[in-house]
Amino acid sequence: MTEGSLWNKILGFAFPLAFTGILQQLFNAADIAVVGNFTGELGKACMAAVGANTPIISLIVNSFLGISLGTNVVIANAVGKKDDETVQKALHTSMIVAVIGGIIIALIGELLAVPILRSQNISEESLGMAITYFRIYIGGLPVILLYNFEAAVFRGMGNTRIPFVALIISGIINVILNLFFVVFLHANVEGVATATVISNMISSIILLFFLRKSKTAAKFDEKKLKIDWRILWKILRIGLPASGQAAVFSTANIIIQAAINSLGTSVAAASSAAFNIEIFSYYVLNSFGQACTTITGQNYGAKKIDRCKKTLKLCMLEGIVIEGLMVFTLILFGKQLIAIFNPDPELVEIGYIRIVLITSAHLFSLFYDVMSGYMRGYGISLTPAIITMISVCGIRIFWIYTIFQQYHTFESIMTVYPISLGTTSVLMFILLLIWHPAKRFGKIDKA
């Protein structure tokens, strides 16, 4: 990442990462599609049950993924500096954090499952199934987090292809297991939750195999498993602000999901189906943000500030083109895609509202994701996180408790997305002008 042409390196990094995210989401999409089509009269209730879990599970998983971003940046900087010892320490420290953290959070989640889901305004016909899905999914959290921390190690090394291959294999297994449990064993949400956990376990084992066989500094050796507290502090210094941002972001989405659930089972099911389509667009834009973080991190480690600035410009330009094509495609075929989950005409029309309003606002997300990713590559993590928490989350929470109370419709809820994302992109641009990291850190390095 520190030598040669950048534009193809960005695409080579971003594309596998985007497809990896999409495959991960297909785990959840496959869950909803299978229960929506193969559980008869329970279809809508099952879809609503799985969909109600999405923001809560995102809160838990994404909070830890924020910490894994610290692993990504620390390893990327070390690679740029050719510091193999730091890569080794960051790898083994991260593996311990993933497993122990996953076990602790899983135990807490099991205890709080019922009160958490009861607070979500879930209809009685869906509540029991939502609790069942949550408990099974959260029980698999250690392997889910392990996969994501392993993937962060690969990203820090500049390799997004191996995690992509792992998810292709586990994704195919997930779909097969979904159909086996639901169609042949006549299970519903418990079947698809179990399939998802098994699939994540397989993907984490595959990545562990490649790390054990690695001929790079990122080689896993169980004999070296211990926490290096200095490296952990470096990871947390970058990762905790991102984790806090993800937690507040997900909390705002939980509040939004509760508002959606209050509009009835059909609206909740439609929103759940649409989410599993529009999220593909998010993974595309997010891949350019993560590419900017990793490539900037490596080049900052190598003290190549000009390449850092060029990375920002190219990630923005290439992201606009690719994300624009994705948004156009999803809006064009949105109704047909929703019908895959459930062909009910009312459900399709409601879900399409979400796809149009949110995907069209994803270009704003691209702008602030790439800019914040660029700053994180330099180790600037807290301020972008605060900006995102205040603007995205603050606006959404305020909107639900004010505007939505006056205009109690699904369209009213969805309108907050373009408003909050547009505001955040403007504020992030102002922050970038104020920090001007290339100029500030370039002077420090020269000094």
CSV table of C-alpha atoms in Angstrom, one decimal:
chain,number,residue,atom,x,y,z
A,1,MET,CA,0.0,0.0,0.0
A,2,THR,CA,3.0,2.3,0.3
A,3,GLU,CA,4.4,1.8,-3.2
A,4,GLY,CA,3.0,2.2,-6.8
A,5,SER,CA,-0.3,3.3,-8.2
A,6,LEU,CA,-3.0,3.9,-5.6
A,7,TRP,CA,-6.3,3.8,-7.6
A,8,ASN,CA,-6.1,0.1,-8.3
A,9,LYS,CA,-5.0,-0.7,-4.8
A,10,ILE,CA,-8.0,1.1,-3.4
A,11,LEU,CA,-10.4,-0.8,-5.6
A,12,GLY,CA,-8.5,-4.1,-4.9
A,13,PHE,CA,-9.0,-3.4,-1.1
A,14,ALA,CA,-12.5,-2.0,-1.2
A,15,PHE,CA,-14.2,-4.5,-3.5
A,16,PRO,CA,-13.5,-7.6,-1.5
A,17,LEU,CA,-14.3,-5.7,1.7
A,18,ALA,CA,-17.7,-4.5,0.3
A,19,PHE,CA,-18.6,-8.0,-0.9
A,20,THR,CA,-17.5,-9.4,2.5
A,21,GLY,CA,-19.9,-7.0,4.2
A,22,ILE,CA,-22.7,-7.9,1.8
A,23,LEU,CA,-22.1,-11.6,2.4
A,24,GLN,CA,-22.3,-11.0,6.2
A,25,GLN,CA,-25.6,-9.2,5.7
A,26,LEU,CA,-26.8,-12.0,3.5
A,27,PHE,CA,-26.7,-14.2,6.6
A,28,ASN,CA,-29.5,-12.0,8.1
A,29,ALA,CA,-31.2,-11.5,4.7
A,30,ALA,CA,-31.3,-15.3,4.2
A,31,ASP,CA,-32.8,-15.7,7.6
A,32,ILE,CA,-35.6,-13.3,6.8
A,33,ALA,CA,-36.2,-14.6,3.2
A,34,VAL,CA,-36.5,-18.2,4.4
A,35,VAL,CA,-38.8,-17.5,7.3
A,36,GLY,CA,-40.8,-15.1,5.1
A,37,ASN,CA,-41.4,-17.7,2.4
A,38,PHE,CA,-41.5,-21.0,4.2
A,39,THR,CA,-43.3,-20.6,7.5
A,40,GLY,CA,-46.8,-20.1,6.1
A,41,GLU,CA,-49.1,-17.8,8.1
A,42,LEU,CA,-46.3,-17.1,10.5
A,43,GLY,CA,-44.2,-15.5,7.7
A,44,LYS,CA,-44.8,-11.8,8.6
A,45,ALA,CA,-44.5,-12.4,12.3
A,46,CYS,CA,-41.2,-14.3,11.8
A,47,MET,CA,-39.9,-11.5,9.6
A,48,ALA,CA,-40.8,-8.9,12.2
A,49,ALA,CA,-39.2,-11.0,14.9
A,50,VAL,CA,-35.8,-11.2,13.1
A,51,GLY,CA,-36.0,-7.6,12.0
A,52,ALA,CA,-36.7,-6.4,15.5
A,53,ASN,CA,-33.4,-8.0,16.6
A,54,THR,CA,-31.3,-6.2,13.9
A,55,PRO,CA,-30.7,-2.9,15.7
A,56,ILE,CA,-30.1,-4.6,19.1
A,57,ILE,CA,-27.6,-7.1,17.7
A,58,SER,CA,-26.0,-4.3,15.7
A,59,LEU,CA,-25.5,-2.3,19.0
A,60,ILE,CA,-23.7,-5.3,20.6
A,61,VAL,CA,-21.6,-6.4,17.6
A,62,ASN,CA,-20.8,-3.0,16.2
A,63,SER,CA,-19.6,-1.8,19.6
A,64,PHE,CA,-16.9,-4.4,19.5
A,65,LEU,CA,-16.2,-3.8,15.8
A,66,GLY,CA,-15.3,-0.3,16.7
A,67,ILE,CA,-12.6,-1.7,18.9
A,68,SER,CA,-11.5,-3.9,16.0
A,69,LEU,CA,-10.9,-0.8,14.0
A,70,GLY,CA,-8.2,0.1,16.5
A,71,THR,CA,-6.6,-3.3,15.6
A,72,ASN,CA,-6.8,-2.4,12.0
A,73,VAL,CA,-5.1,1.0,12.4
A,74,VAL,CA,-2.4,-0.2,14.8
A,75,ILE,CA,-1.4,-3.0,12.5
A,76,ALA,CA,-1.6,-0.8,9.4
A,77,ASN,CA,0.8,1.8,11.0
A,78,ALA,CA,3.1,-1.0,12.1
A,79,VAL,CA,3.2,-2.5,8.6
A,80,GLY,CA,4.1,1.0,7.2
A,81,LYS,CA,6.9,1.2,9.7
A,82,LYS,CA,7.9,-2.5,9.1
A,83,ASP,CA,7.5,-3.2,12.8
A,84,ASP,CA,6.8,-6.9,12.8
A,85,GLU,CA,6.9,-7.2,16.6
A,86,THR,CA,3.9,-4.8,17.0
A,87,VAL,CA,2.0,-6.7,14.4
A,88,GLN,CA,2.5,-9.9,16.4
A,89,LYS,CA,1.5,-8.3,19.7
A,90,ALA,CA,-1.6,-6.6,18.2
A,91,LEU,CA,-2.7,-9.9,16.6
A,92,HIS,CA,-2.6,-12.0,19.7
A,93,THR,CA,-3.9,-9.3,22.0
A,94,SER,CA,-6.9,-8.8,19.7
A,95,MET,CA,-7.7,-12.5,19.6
A,96,ILE,CA,-8.0,-12.7,23.4
A,97,VAL,CA,-10.1,-9.5,23.5
A,98,ALA,CA,-12.5,-10.9,20.9
A,99,VAL,CA,-13.1,-14.2,22.7
A,100,ILE,CA,-13.2,-13.0,26.3
A,101,GLY,CA,-15.3,-10.0,25.4
A,102,GLY,CA,-17.7,-12.2,23.4
A,103,ILE,CA,-18.2,-14.5,26.3
A,104,ILE,CA,-18.9,-11.7,28.8
A,105,ILE,CA,-21.3,-9.8,26.5
A,106,ALA,CA,-23.1,-13.1,25.5
A,107,LEU,CA,-23.7,-13.9,29.2
A,108,ILE,CA,-25.0,-10.4,29.9
A,109,GLY,CA,-27.2,-10.5,26.7
A,110,GLU,CA,-28.8,-13.8,27.8
A,111,LEU,CA,-29.8,-12.3,31.1
A,112,LEU,CA,-31.2,-9.1,29.6
A,113,ALA,CA,-32.9,-10.6,26.5
A,114,VAL,CA,-36.5,-10.4,27.7
A,115,PRO,CA,-36.5,-6.8,29.1
A,116,ILE,CA,-34.5,-5.6,26.1
A,117,LEU,CA,-36.9,-7.0,23.5
A,118,ARG,CA,-40.0,-6.1,25.5
A,119,SER,CA,-39.0,-2.4,25.3
A,120,GLN,CA,-39.2,-2.5,21.5
A,121,ASN,CA,-43.0,-2.4,21.1
A,122,ILE,CA,-42.9,-5.8,19.4
A,123,SER,CA,-46.3,-7.3,18.7
A,124,GLU,CA,-47.2,-10.2,20.9
A,125,GLU,CA,-47.3,-12.6,18.0
A,126,SER,CA,-43.6,-11.8,17.3
A,127,LEU,CA,-42.2,-11.3,20.8
A,128,GLY,CA,-41.6,-14.9,21.8
A,129,MET,CA,-39.9,-15.7,18.5
A,130,ALA,CA,-37.7,-12.5,18.7
A,131,ILE,CA,-36.5,-13.5,22.2
A,132,THR,CA,-35.6,-17.0,20.9
A,133,TYR,CA,-33.7,-15.6,17.9
A,134,PHE,CA,-31.8,-13.2,20.1
A,135,ARG,CA,-30.8,-15.8,22.7
A,136,ILE,CA,-29.4,-18.2,20.1
A,137,TYR,CA,-27.6,-15.5,18.1
A,138,ILE,CA,-26.1,-13.9,21.1
A,139,GLY,CA,-24.9,-17.3,22.3
A,140,GLY,CA,-22.7,-17.4,19.3
A,141,LEU,CA,-21.1,-14.0,19.9
A,142,PRO,CA,-17.6,-15.2,20.8
A,143,VAL,CA,-17.1,-16.8,17.3
A,144,ILE,CA,-18.8,-13.9,15.6
A,145,LEU,CA,-16.5,-11.4,17.2
A,146,LEU,CA,-13.5,-13.6,16.6
A,147,TYR,CA,-14.1,-13.6,12.9
A,148,ASN,CA,-14.4,-9.8,12.8
A,149,PHE,CA,-11.2,-9.3,14.8
A,150,GLU,CA,-9.4,-11.8,12.6
A,151,ALA,CA,-10.7,-9.9,9.5
A,152,ALA,CA,-9.4,-6.6,11.0
A,153,VAL,CA,-6.0,-8.1,11.2
A,154,PHE,CA,-6.1,-9.1,7.5
A,155,ARG,CA,-7.3,-5.6,6.6
A,156,GLY,CA,-4.5,-4.0,8.6
A,157,MET,CA,-2.1,-6.1,6.5
A,158,GLY,CA,-3.9,-4.8,3.3
A,159,ASN,CA,-5.5,-8.2,2.6
A,160,THR,CA,-9.3,-8.2,2.2
A,161,ARG,CA,-9.5,-11.2,-0.1
A,162,ILE,CA,-9.1,-14.0,2.4
A,163,PRO,CA,-12.0,-12.8,4.6
A,164,PHE,CA,-14.1,-12.6,1.5
A,165,VAL,CA,-13.3,-16.2,0.5
A,166,ALA,CA,-14.1,-17.3,4.0
A,167,LEU,CA,-17.5,-15.7,3.9
A,168,ILE,CA,-18.3,-17.1,0.5
A,169,ILE,CA,-17.9,-20.6,1.9
A,170,SER,CA,-19.7,-19.9,5.2
A,171,GLY,CA,-22.5,-17.9,3.4
A,172,ILE,CA,-23.3,-20.9,1.1
A,173,ILE,CA,-23.4,-23.1,4.2
A,174,ASN,CA,-25.7,-20.6,5.9
A,175,VAL,CA,-28.3,-20.7,3.1
A,176,ILE,CA,-28.2,-24.5,3.0
A,177,LEU,CA,-28.6,-24.8,6.8
A,178,ASN,CA,-31.5,-22.2,6.7
A,179,LEU,CA,-33.4,-24.3,4.2
A,180,PHE,CA,-32.6,-27.6,6.1
A,181,PHE,CA,-33.8,-26.3,9.5
A,182,VAL,CA,-36.9,-24.5,8.2
A,183,VAL,CA,-38.1,-26.5,5.3
A,184,PHE,CA,-37.1,-30.0,6.4
A,185,LEU,CA,-37.1,-29.8,10.2
A,186,HIS,CA,-40.0,-27.3,10.2
A,187,ALA,CA,-38.3,-24.9,12.6
A,188,ASN,CA,-38.8,-21.1,12.2
A,189,VAL,CA,-36.6,-18.4,13.8
A,190,GLU,CA,-34.6,-20.8,16.0
A,191,GLY,CA,-33.5,-22.7,12.9
A,192,VAL,CA,-32.2,-19.6,11.0
A,193,ALA,CA,-30.5,-18.3,14.1
A,194,THR,CA,-28.7,-21.6,14.6
A,195,ALA,CA,-27.7,-21.6,11.0
A,196,THR,CA,-26.2,-18.1,11.3
A,197,VAL,CA,-24.1,-19.0,14.4
A,198,ILE,CA,-22.8,-22.2,12.8
A,199,SER,CA,-21.8,-20.2,9.6
A,200,ASN,CA,-20.0,-17.6,11.6
A,201,MET,CA,-18.1,-20.3,13.5
A,202,ILE,CA,-17.0,-21.8,10.2
A,203,SER,CA,-15.7,-18.4,8.8
A,204,SER,CA,-13.8,-17.8,12.0
A,205,ILE,CA,-12.1,-21.2,11.8
A,206,ILE,CA,-11.1,-20.6,8.2
A,207,LEU,CA,-9.5,-17.3,9.0
A,208,LEU,CA,-7.7,-18.9,12.0
A,209,PHE,CA,-6.3,-21.5,9.7
A,210,PHE,CA,-4.9,-18.9,7.3
A,211,LEU,CA,-3.4,-16.9,10.2
A,212,ARG,CA,-1.7,-20.1,11.5
A,213,LYS,CA,-0.2,-20.8,8.0
A,214,SER,CA,0.7,-17.1,7.3
A,215,LYS,CA,4.2,-16.4,6.2
A,216,THR,CA,3.9,-12.7,7.1
A,217,ALA,CA,4.2,-11.0,10.5
A,218,ALA,CA,0.5,-11.7,11.1
A,219,LYS,CA,1.1,-15.3,12.0
A,220,PHE,CA,-0.9,-16.8,14.8
A,221,ASP,CA,0.8,-18.9,17.4
A,222,GLU,CA,-1.2,-20.1,20.4
A,223,LYS,CA,2.0,-20.1,22.5
A,224,LYS,CA,2.2,-16.3,22.1
A,225,LEU,CA,-1.4,-15.7,23.2
A,226,LYS,CA,-1.2,-13.0,25.9
A,227,ILE,CA,-2.4,-9.4,26.3
A,228,ASP,CA,0.3,-6.8,25.7
A,229,TRP,CA,-1.1,-3.9,27.7
A,230,ARG,CA,0.8,-1.2,25.8
A,231,ILE,CA,-0.6,-2.4,22.5
A,232,LEU,CA,-4.1,-2.9,24.0
A,233,TRP,CA,-4.0,0.8,25.0
A,234,LYS,CA,-3.1,1.8,21.5
A,235,ILE,CA,-5.9,-0.3,20.1
A,236,LEU,CA,-8.4,1.1,22.6
A,237,ARG,CA,-7.3,4.7,22.1
A,238,ILE,CA,-8.4,4.5,18.5
A,239,GLY,CA,-11.1,1.8,18.9
A,240,LEU,CA,-13.0,3.0,21.9
A,241,PRO,CA,-14.2,6.3,20.3
A,242,ALA,CA,-15.3,4.3,17.2
A,243,SER,CA,-17.0,1.8,19.5
A,244,GLY,CA,-18.8,4.6,21.4
A,245,GLN,CA,-19.9,6.1,18.1
A,246,ALA,CA,-21.2,2.7,16.9
A,247,ALA,CA,-23.0,2.2,20.3
A,248,VAL,CA,-24.7,5.5,20.2
A,249,PHE,CA,-25.5,5.1,16.5
A,250,SER,CA,-27.1,1.7,17.2
A,251,THR,CA,-29.0,3.1,20.2
A,252,ALA,CA,-30.6,5.7,18.0
A,253,ASN,CA,-31.5,3.0,15.5
A,254,ILE,CA,-33.1,1.0,18.4
A,255,ILE,CA,-35.3,4.0,19.2
A,256,ILE,CA,-36.2,4.3,15.5
A,257,GLN,CA,-36.9,0.5,15.3
A,258,ALA,CA,-39.3,0.9,18.3
A,259,ALA,CA,-41.1,3.7,16.5
A,260,ILE,CA,-41.3,1.4,13.4
A,261,ASN,CA,-42.6,-1.5,15.4
A,262,SER,CA,-45.4,0.8,16.9
A,263,LEU,CA,-46.8,1.1,13.3
A,264,GLY,CA,-47.7,-2.6,13.2
A,265,THR,CA,-46.4,-6.0,12.1
A,266,SER,CA,-46.7,-5.3,8.3
A,267,VAL,CA,-44.7,-2.1,8.6
A,268,ALA,CA,-42.1,-3.8,10.8
A,269,ALA,CA,-41.8,-6.7,8.3
A,270,ALA,CA,-41.6,-4.4,5.3
A,271,SER,CA,-38.9,-2.3,7.0
A,272,SER,CA,-36.9,-5.4,7.9
A,273,ALA,CA,-37.0,-6.6,4.3
A,274,ALA,CA,-36.0,-3.2,2.9
A,275,PHE,CA,-33.1,-2.9,5.5
A,276,ASN,CA,-31.6,-6.1,4.2
A,277,ILE,CA,-31.5,-4.6,0.7
A,278,GLU,CA,-30.4,-1.0,1.4
A,279,ILE,CA,-27.6,-2.1,3.7
A,280,PHE,CA,-25.8,-3.5,0.7
A,281,SER,CA,-25.4,0.1,-0.4
A,282,TYR,CA,-23.9,1.0,3.0
A,283,TYR,CA,-21.3,-1.8,2.8
A,284,VAL,CA,-20.1,-0.4,-0.5
A,285,LEU,CA,-19.6,3.1,0.8
A,286,ASN,CA,-18.1,1.8,4.1
A,287,SER,CA,-15.5,-0.2,2.2
A,288,PHE,CA,-14.1,3.0,0.8
A,289,GLY,CA,-14.0,4.5,4.3
A,290,GLN,CA,-12.1,1.5,5.6
A,291,ALA,CA,-9.8,1.5,2.6
A,292,CYS,CA,-9.0,5.1,3.3
A,293,THR,CA,-8.3,4.3,7.0
A,294,THR,CA,-6.0,1.3,6.2
A,295,ILE,CA,-4.1,2.9,3.3
A,296,THR,CA,-3.7,6.2,5.0
A,297,GLY,CA,-2.5,4.3,8.2
A,298,GLN,CA,0.1,2.4,6.3
A,299,ASN,CA,1.4,5.5,4.4
A,300,TYR,CA,1.4,7.6,7.6
A,301,GLY,CA,3.4,4.9,9.3
A,302,ALA,CA,5.8,5.1,6.3
A,303,LYS,CA,5.8,8.9,6.6
A,304,LYS,CA,4.5,9.3,3.1
A,305,ILE,CA,2.0,12.2,3.7
A,306,ASP,CA,1.5,13.0,0.0
A,307,ARG,CA,0.2,9.5,-0.6
A,308,CYS,CA,-2.1,9.9,2.4
A,309,LYS,CA,-3.7,13.0,0.7
A,310,LYS,CA,-3.9,11.3,-2.6
A,311,THR,CA,-5.7,8.3,-0.9
A,312,LEU,CA,-8.4,10.6,0.4
A,313,LYS,CA,-9.1,12.1,-3.0
A,314,LEU,CA,-9.1,8.8,-4.8
A,315,CYS,CA,-11.3,7.1,-2.2
A,316,MET,CA,-13.8,9.9,-2.5
A,317,LEU,CA,-13.8,9.9,-6.3
A,318,GLU,CA,-13.9,6.2,-6.8
A,319,GLY,CA,-16.5,5.8,-4.0
A,320,ILE,CA,-18.8,8.4,-5.7
A,321,VAL,CA,-18.8,6.4,-8.9
A,322,ILE,CA,-19.3,3.0,-7.5
A,323,GLU,CA,-21.8,4.0,-4.8
A,324,GLY,CA,-23.8,6.0,-7.3
A,325,LEU,CA,-24.1,2.9,-9.5
A,326,MET,CA,-25.2,0.9,-6.4
A,327,VAL,CA,-27.8,3.4,-5.4
A,328,PHE,CA,-29.2,3.6,-8.9
A,329,THR,CA,-29.5,-0.2,-9.1
A,330,LEU,CA,-31.2,-0.6,-5.8
A,331,ILE,CA,-33.8,2.1,-6.5
A,332,LEU,CA,-34.4,0.7,-10.0
A,333,PHE,CA,-35.0,-2.9,-8.8
A,334,GLY,CA,-36.0,-2.2,-5.2
A,335,LYS,CA,-39.6,-3.5,-5.4
A,336,GLN,CA,-38.5,-6.8,-7.1
A,337,LEU,CA,-35.9,-7.3,-4.4
A,338,ILE,CA,-38.3,-6.7,-1.6
A,339,ALA,CA,-40.7,-9.2,-3.1
A,340,ILE,CA,-38.0,-11.9,-2.7
A,341,PHE,CA,-38.6,-11.7,1.0
A,342,ASN,CA,-42.4,-11.5,0.9
A,343,PRO,CA,-44.5,-10.8,-2.3
A,344,ASP,CA,-47.3,-9.1,-0.4
A,345,PRO,CA,-48.0,-5.9,-2.4
A,346,GLU,CA,-48.6,-3.7,0.7
A,347,LEU,CA,-45.3,-4.9,2.2
A,348,VAL,CA,-43.5,-4.2,-1.0
A,349,GLU,CA,-44.8,-0.6,-1.3
A,350,ILE,CA,-43.9,0.2,2.3
A,351,GLY,CA,-40.5,-1.3,2.0
A,352,TYR,CA,-39.7,0.7,-1.2
A,353,ILE,CA,-40.2,3.9,0.7
A,354,ARG,CA,-37.3,3.0,2.9
A,355,ILE,CA,-35.0,2.0,0.0
A,356,VAL,CA,-35.6,5.2,-1.9
A,357,LEU,CA,-35.1,7.6,1.1
A,358,ILE,CA,-32.1,5.9,2.7
A,359,THR,CA,-30.1,4.7,-0.3
A,360,SER,CA,-30.4,8.2,-2.0
A,361,ALA,CA,-28.9,9.6,1.2
A,362,HIS,CA,-26.0,7.2,1.2
A,363,LEU,CA,-23.8,9.5,-0.9
A,364,PHE,CA,-23.8,11.8,2.2
A,365,SER,CA,-22.7,8.7,4.2
A,366,LEU,CA,-19.9,8.1,1.7
A,367,PHE,CA,-18.5,11.7,2.2
A,368,TYR,CA,-18.3,11.5,6.0
A,369,ASP,CA,-17.2,7.9,6.1
A,370,VAL,CA,-14.2,8.5,3.9
A,371,MET,CA,-13.3,11.8,5.7
A,372,SER,CA,-13.5,10.2,9.1
A,373,GLY,CA,-11.6,7.1,7.8
A,374,TYR,CA,-8.9,9.4,6.6
A,375,MET,CA,-8.5,11.1,10.0
A,376,ARG,CA,-8.5,7.7,11.8
A,377,GLY,CA,-5.6,6.6,9.6
A,378,TYR,CA,-3.6,9.3,11.4
A,379,GLY,CA,-4.9,8.1,14.8
A,380,ILE,CA,-7.6,10.9,15.0
A,381,SER,CA,-10.6,9.0,16.3
A,382,LEU,CA,-12.4,10.8,19.1
A,383,THR,CA,-13.4,14.0,17.4
A,384,PRO,CA,-15.0,12.3,14.3
A,385,ALA,CA,-16.8,10.0,16.6
A,386,ILE,CA,-18.2,12.9,18.7
A,387,ILE,CA,-19.3,14.7,15.5
A,388,THR,CA,-21.2,11.6,14.3
A,389,MET,CA,-22.8,11.0,17.7
A,390,ILE,CA,-24.1,14.5,18.0
A,391,SER,CA,-25.3,15.0,14.4
A,392,VAL,CA,-26.5,11.6,13.3
A,393,CYS,CA,-27.7,10.2,16.6
A,394,GLY,CA,-28.8,13.5,18.2
A,395,ILE,CA,-30.9,14.5,15.2
A,396,ARG,CA,-32.6,11.1,14.9
A,397,ILE,CA,-33.5,10.8,18.6
A,398,PHE,CA,-34.8,14.4,18.6
A,399,TRP,CA,-36.9,13.6,15.4
A,400,ILE,CA,-38.5,10.5,16.9
A,401,TYR,CA,-39.6,12.3,20.0
A,402,THR,CA,-40.8,15.5,18.3
A,403,ILE,CA,-41.6,15.3,14.5
A,404,PHE,CA,-42.8,11.7,14.6
A,405,GLN,CA,-45.2,12.4,17.4
A,406,GLN,CA,-46.9,14.9,15.2
A,407,TYR,CA,-46.7,12.9,11.9
A,408,HIS,CA,-47.1,9.3,12.9
A,409,THR,CA,-46.2,7.7,9.6
A,410,PHE,CA,-43.4,5.5,8.2
A,411,GLU,CA,-42.5,8.2,5.7
A,412,SER,CA,-41.9,10.6,8.6
A,413,ILE,CA,-39.5,8.2,10.3
A,414,MET,CA,-37.5,7.6,7.1
A,415,THR,CA,-37.2,11.3,6.3
A,416,VAL,CA,-34.8,11.7,9.2
A,417,TYR,CA,-32.1,9.7,7.5
A,418,PRO,CA,-31.2,12.1,4.6
A,419,ILE,CA,-31.4,15.0,7.0
A,420,SER,CA,-29.1,13.5,9.6
A,421,LEU,CA,-26.6,12.1,7.1
A,422,GLY,CA,-26.4,15.4,5.1
A,423,THR,CA,-25.8,17.4,8.3
A,424,THR,CA,-23.0,15.0,9.4
A,425,SER,CA,-21.2,15.2,6.0
A,426,VAL,CA,-21.1,19.0,6.2
A,427,LEU,CA,-19.8,19.0,9.8
A,428,MET,CA,-17.2,16.3,9.0
A,429,PHE,CA,-15.9,18.4,6.1
A,430,ILE,CA,-15.6,21.4,8.4
A,431,LEU,CA,-13.7,19.2,10.9
A,432,LEU,CA,-11.3,18.0,8.3
A,433,LEU,CA,-10.5,21.6,7.3
A,434,ILE,CA,-9.9,22.5,10.9
A,435,TRP,CA,-7.7,19.5,11.7
A,436,HIS,CA,-5.9,19.4,8.3
A,437,PRO,CA,-4.0,16.2,9.4
A,438,ALA,CA,-1.7,16.1,6.5
A,439,LYS,CA,-0.3,19.5,7.3
A,440,ARG,CA,-0.3,19.0,11.0
A,441,PHE,CA,1.3,15.6,11.1
A,442,GLY,CA,3.6,16.3,8.2
A,443,LYS,CA,5.2,19.1,10.2
A,444,ILE,CA,5.5,16.9,13.3
A,445,ASP,CA,7.3,14.1,11.3
A,446,LYS,CA,9.7,16.6,9.7
A,447,ALA,CA,10.5,18.0,13.1
